[in-house]
Amino acid sequence: MPKSQPKKSTSPQPRVRVLMGELTAMGPGRADLIDAIARTGSISAAGREMNMSYRRAWSLVETTNASFIEPLVIASTGGSGGGGALVTDFGHGVVERYRAMERKAAKAIASDFAIFSKLLAAPKIATPAAKAKPAKSAKK
């Protein structure tokens, strides 16, 4: 896992998503992708950093841009110098506001979430045998 990507926690945690109908306009993965684009200057490099395909990263950027009144990311096409991507000032502002909402939401529900977390079962560790597909039963 790249150093810049935080480790996935096995402890429960609340997640904030901003939905527009069935579509996610902003969520933790989209915010992480935009942060990675800002760091790398590239949608493909950001996707690689997050272990996702360029196609998936590009699709997330397109749908996120379409969800807001201004683009969050502007991509330039490749050429002799190659392409790139830039997070707009508007995009930086959206991500900053989203991160502030995450912090406020987590703080607001901290005591309830602590109790709720005690009601959850411990995460199951998947063994290679558990991942294997069950054998098809023979029909007679």
mmCIF file of C-alpha atoms in Angstrom:
data_model
loop_
_atom_site.group_PDB
_atom_site.id
_atom_site.type_symbol
_atom_site.label_atom_id
_atom_site.label_comp_id
_atom_site.label_asym_id
_atom_site.label_seq_id
_atom_site.Cartn_x
_atom_site.Cartn_y
_atom_site.Cartn_z
ATOM 1 C CA MET A 1 0.000 0.000 0.000
ATOM 2 C CA PRO A 2 1.424 3.442 -0.888
ATOM 3 C CA LYS A 3 2.690 5.531 2.002
ATOM 4 C CA SER A 4 0.324 8.407 1.221
ATOM 5 C CA GLN A 5 -2.768 6.224 1.493
ATOM 6 C CA PRO A 6 -3.998 5.652 5.043
ATOM 7 C CA LYS A 7 -4.294 2.086 6.303
ATOM 8 C CA LYS A 8 -7.805 0.703 6.301
ATOM 9 C CA SER A 9 -9.040 0.366 9.855
ATOM 10 C CA THR A 10 -10.722 -2.790 11.044
ATOM 11 C CA SER A 11 -12.571 -0.846 13.726
ATOM 12 C CA PRO A 12 -16.007 0.497 12.850
ATOM 13 C CA GLN A 13 -16.227 4.082 11.752
ATOM 14 C CA PRO A 14 -19.004 6.299 10.436
ATOM 15 C CA ARG A 15 -18.764 7.451 6.812
ATOM 16 C CA VAL A 16 -20.373 10.581 5.373
ATOM 17 C CA ARG A 17 -21.692 10.551 1.812
ATOM 18 C CA VAL A 18 -23.487 13.333 -0.015
ATOM 19 C CA LEU A 19 -26.096 11.791 -2.287
ATOM 20 C CA MET A 20 -27.963 13.273 -5.224
ATOM 21 C CA GLY A 21 -30.713 10.770 -5.775
ATOM 22 C CA GLU A 22 -28.983 7.420 -6.291
ATOM 23 C CA LEU A 23 -25.614 8.989 -7.163
ATOM 24 C CA THR A 24 -22.865 9.871 -4.707
ATOM 25 C CA ALA A 25 -21.782 13.463 -5.283
ATOM 26 C CA MET A 26 -19.067 13.293 -2.620
ATOM 27 C CA GLY A 27 -17.838 10.645 -0.259
ATOM 28 C CA PRO A 28 -14.609 9.522 1.377
ATOM 29 C CA GLY A 29 -13.286 7.719 -1.712
ATOM 30 C CA ARG A 30 -13.972 10.629 -4.038
ATOM 31 C CA ALA A 31 -12.345 13.062 -1.605
ATOM 32 C CA ASP A 32 -9.310 10.754 -1.357
ATOM 33 C CA LEU A 33 -9.128 10.563 -5.162
ATOM 34 C CA ILE A 34 -9.223 14.349 -5.499
ATOM 35 C CA ASP A 35 -6.494 14.663 -2.852
ATOM 36 C CA ALA A 36 -4.397 12.111 -4.767
ATOM 37 C CA ILE A 37 -4.919 14.021 -8.038
ATOM 38 C CA ALA A 38 -3.792 17.218 -6.304
ATOM 39 C CA ARG A 39 -0.634 15.441 -5.069
ATOM 40 C CA THR A 40 0.235 13.650 -8.307
ATOM 41 C CA GLY A 41 -1.114 16.027 -10.960
ATOM 42 C CA SER A 42 -2.543 13.021 -12.787
ATOM 43 C CA ILE A 43 -5.757 11.004 -12.793
ATOM 44 C CA SER A 44 -3.907 7.838 -13.817
ATOM 45 C CA ALA A 45 -1.213 8.260 -11.130
ATOM 46 C CA ALA A 46 -3.885 8.983 -8.512
ATOM 47 C CA GLY A 47 -5.771 5.865 -9.599
ATOM 48 C CA ARG A 48 -2.617 3.752 -9.345
ATOM 49 C CA GLU A 49 -1.920 5.167 -5.885
ATOM 50 C CA MET A 50 -5.411 4.114 -4.831
ATOM 51 C CA ASN A 51 -5.236 0.709 -6.539
ATOM 52 C CA MET A 52 -7.951 1.535 -9.058
ATOM 53 C CA SER A 53 -7.957 1.514 -12.825
ATOM 54 C CA TYR A 54 -7.608 4.687 -14.852
ATOM 55 C CA ARG A 55 -11.088 4.041 -16.246
ATOM 56 C CA ARG A 56 -12.594 3.887 -12.739
ATOM 57 C CA ALA A 57 -10.705 6.998 -11.601
ATOM 58 C CA TRP A 58 -11.748 8.909 -14.730
ATOM 59 C CA SER A 59 -15.380 7.810 -14.285
ATOM 60 C CA LEU A 60 -15.391 9.015 -10.674
ATOM 61 C CA VAL A 61 -13.913 12.369 -11.718
ATOM 62 C CA GLU A 62 -16.528 12.780 -14.477
ATOM 63 C CA THR A 63 -19.503 11.974 -12.246
ATOM 64 C CA THR A 64 -18.151 14.103 -9.409
ATOM 65 C CA ASN A 65 -17.576 17.065 -11.726
ATOM 66 C CA ALA A 66 -21.116 16.661 -13.112
ATOM 67 C CA SER A 67 -22.547 16.766 -9.574
ATOM 68 C CA PHE A 68 -21.292 20.285 -8.835
ATOM 69 C CA ILE A 69 -21.865 23.740 -10.303
ATOM 70 C CA GLU A 70 -18.185 23.967 -11.284
ATOM 71 C CA PRO A 71 -15.596 21.292 -12.086
ATOM 72 C CA LEU A 72 -13.478 20.022 -9.220
ATOM 73 C CA VAL A 73 -10.837 18.542 -11.537
ATOM 74 C CA ILE A 74 -9.721 19.743 -14.971
ATOM 75 C CA ALA A 75 -7.854 17.264 -17.149
ATOM 76 C CA SER A 76 -5.626 18.148 -20.068
ATOM 77 C CA THR A 77 -5.145 15.738 -22.931
ATOM 78 C CA GLY A 78 -1.814 14.106 -23.552
ATOM 79 C CA GLY A 79 0.638 15.170 -26.170
ATOM 80 C CA SER A 80 4.380 15.357 -26.480
ATOM 81 C CA GLY A 81 4.610 16.509 -22.853
ATOM 82 C CA GLY A 82 1.841 14.193 -21.661
ATOM 83 C CA GLY A 83 -1.436 15.135 -20.077
ATOM 84 C CA GLY A 84 -2.246 15.961 -16.545
ATOM 85 C CA ALA A 85 -4.967 16.989 -14.166
ATOM 86 C CA LEU A 86 -5.478 19.973 -11.934
ATOM 87 C CA VAL A 87 -7.738 20.264 -8.912
ATOM 88 C CA THR A 88 -9.463 23.625 -9.181
ATOM 89 C CA ASP A 89 -9.726 26.115 -6.335
ATOM 90 C CA PHE A 90 -13.430 25.209 -6.262
ATOM 91 C CA GLY A 91 -12.451 21.516 -5.962
ATOM 92 C CA HIS A 92 -10.063 22.200 -3.093
ATOM 93 C CA GLY A 93 -12.834 24.154 -1.351
ATOM 94 C CA VAL A 94 -15.379 21.359 -1.824
ATOM 95 C CA VAL A 95 -13.006 18.755 -0.385
ATOM 96 C CA GLU A 96 -12.090 21.014 2.564
ATOM 97 C CA ARG A 97 -15.785 21.571 3.317
ATOM 98 C CA TYR A 98 -16.500 17.845 2.981
ATOM 99 C CA ARG A 99 -13.650 16.969 5.395
ATOM 100 C CA ALA A 100 -15.048 19.533 7.880
ATOM 101 C CA MET A 101 -18.477 17.866 7.575
ATOM 102 C CA GLU A 102 -16.874 14.472 8.281
ATOM 103 C CA ARG A 103 -15.225 15.800 11.437
ATOM 104 C CA LYS A 104 -18.426 17.490 12.660
ATOM 105 C CA ALA A 105 -20.543 14.406 11.994
ATOM 106 C CA ALA A 106 -18.084 12.108 13.788
ATOM 107 C CA LYS A 107 -17.960 14.448 16.792
ATOM 108 C CA ALA A 108 -21.748 14.815 16.910
ATOM 109 C CA ILE A 109 -22.372 11.061 17.037
ATOM 110 C CA ALA A 110 -19.259 9.956 18.956
ATOM 111 C CA SER A 111 -21.030 8.832 22.151
ATOM 112 C CA ASP A 112 -23.861 7.063 20.301
ATOM 113 C CA PHE A 113 -21.402 5.473 17.897
ATOM 114 C CA ALA A 114 -19.254 4.162 20.761
ATOM 115 C CA ILE A 115 -22.297 2.319 22.133
ATOM 116 C CA PHE A 116 -23.364 1.177 18.658
ATOM 117 C CA SER A 117 -19.870 -0.168 17.950
ATOM 118 C CA LYS A 118 -20.123 -2.486 20.972
ATOM 119 C CA LEU A 119 -23.131 -4.145 19.305
ATOM 120 C CA LEU A 120 -21.147 -5.178 16.233
ATOM 121 C CA ALA A 121 -19.572 -8.596 15.805
ATOM 122 C CA ALA A 122 -15.797 -8.811 15.482
ATOM 123 C CA PRO A 123 -14.621 -8.794 11.854
ATOM 124 C CA LYS A 124 -14.294 -12.270 10.421
ATOM 125 C CA ILE A 125 -10.899 -13.120 8.980
ATOM 126 C CA ALA A 126 -11.320 -14.695 5.571
ATOM 127 C CA THR A 127 -9.296 -17.854 5.166
ATOM 128 C CA PRO A 128 -8.307 -19.210 1.743
ATOM 129 C CA ALA A 129 -10.862 -22.018 2.206
ATOM 130 C CA ALA A 130 -13.605 -19.478 2.957
ATOM 131 C CA LYS A 131 -12.788 -17.567 -0.220
ATOM 132 C CA ALA A 132 -13.000 -20.669 -2.395
ATOM 133 C CA LYS A 133 -16.235 -21.167 -4.287
ATOM 134 C CA PRO A 134 -18.354 -24.014 -2.973
ATOM 135 C CA ALA A 135 -18.411 -27.108 -5.142
ATOM 136 C CA LYS A 136 -21.470 -27.507 -7.335
ATOM 137 C CA SER A 137 -23.686 -30.304 -6.194
ATOM 138 C CA ALA A 138 -24.334 -33.035 -8.702
ATOM 139 C CA LYS A 139 -27.951 -33.340 -9.751
ATOM 140 C CA LYS A 140 -29.315 -36.834 -10.126
#
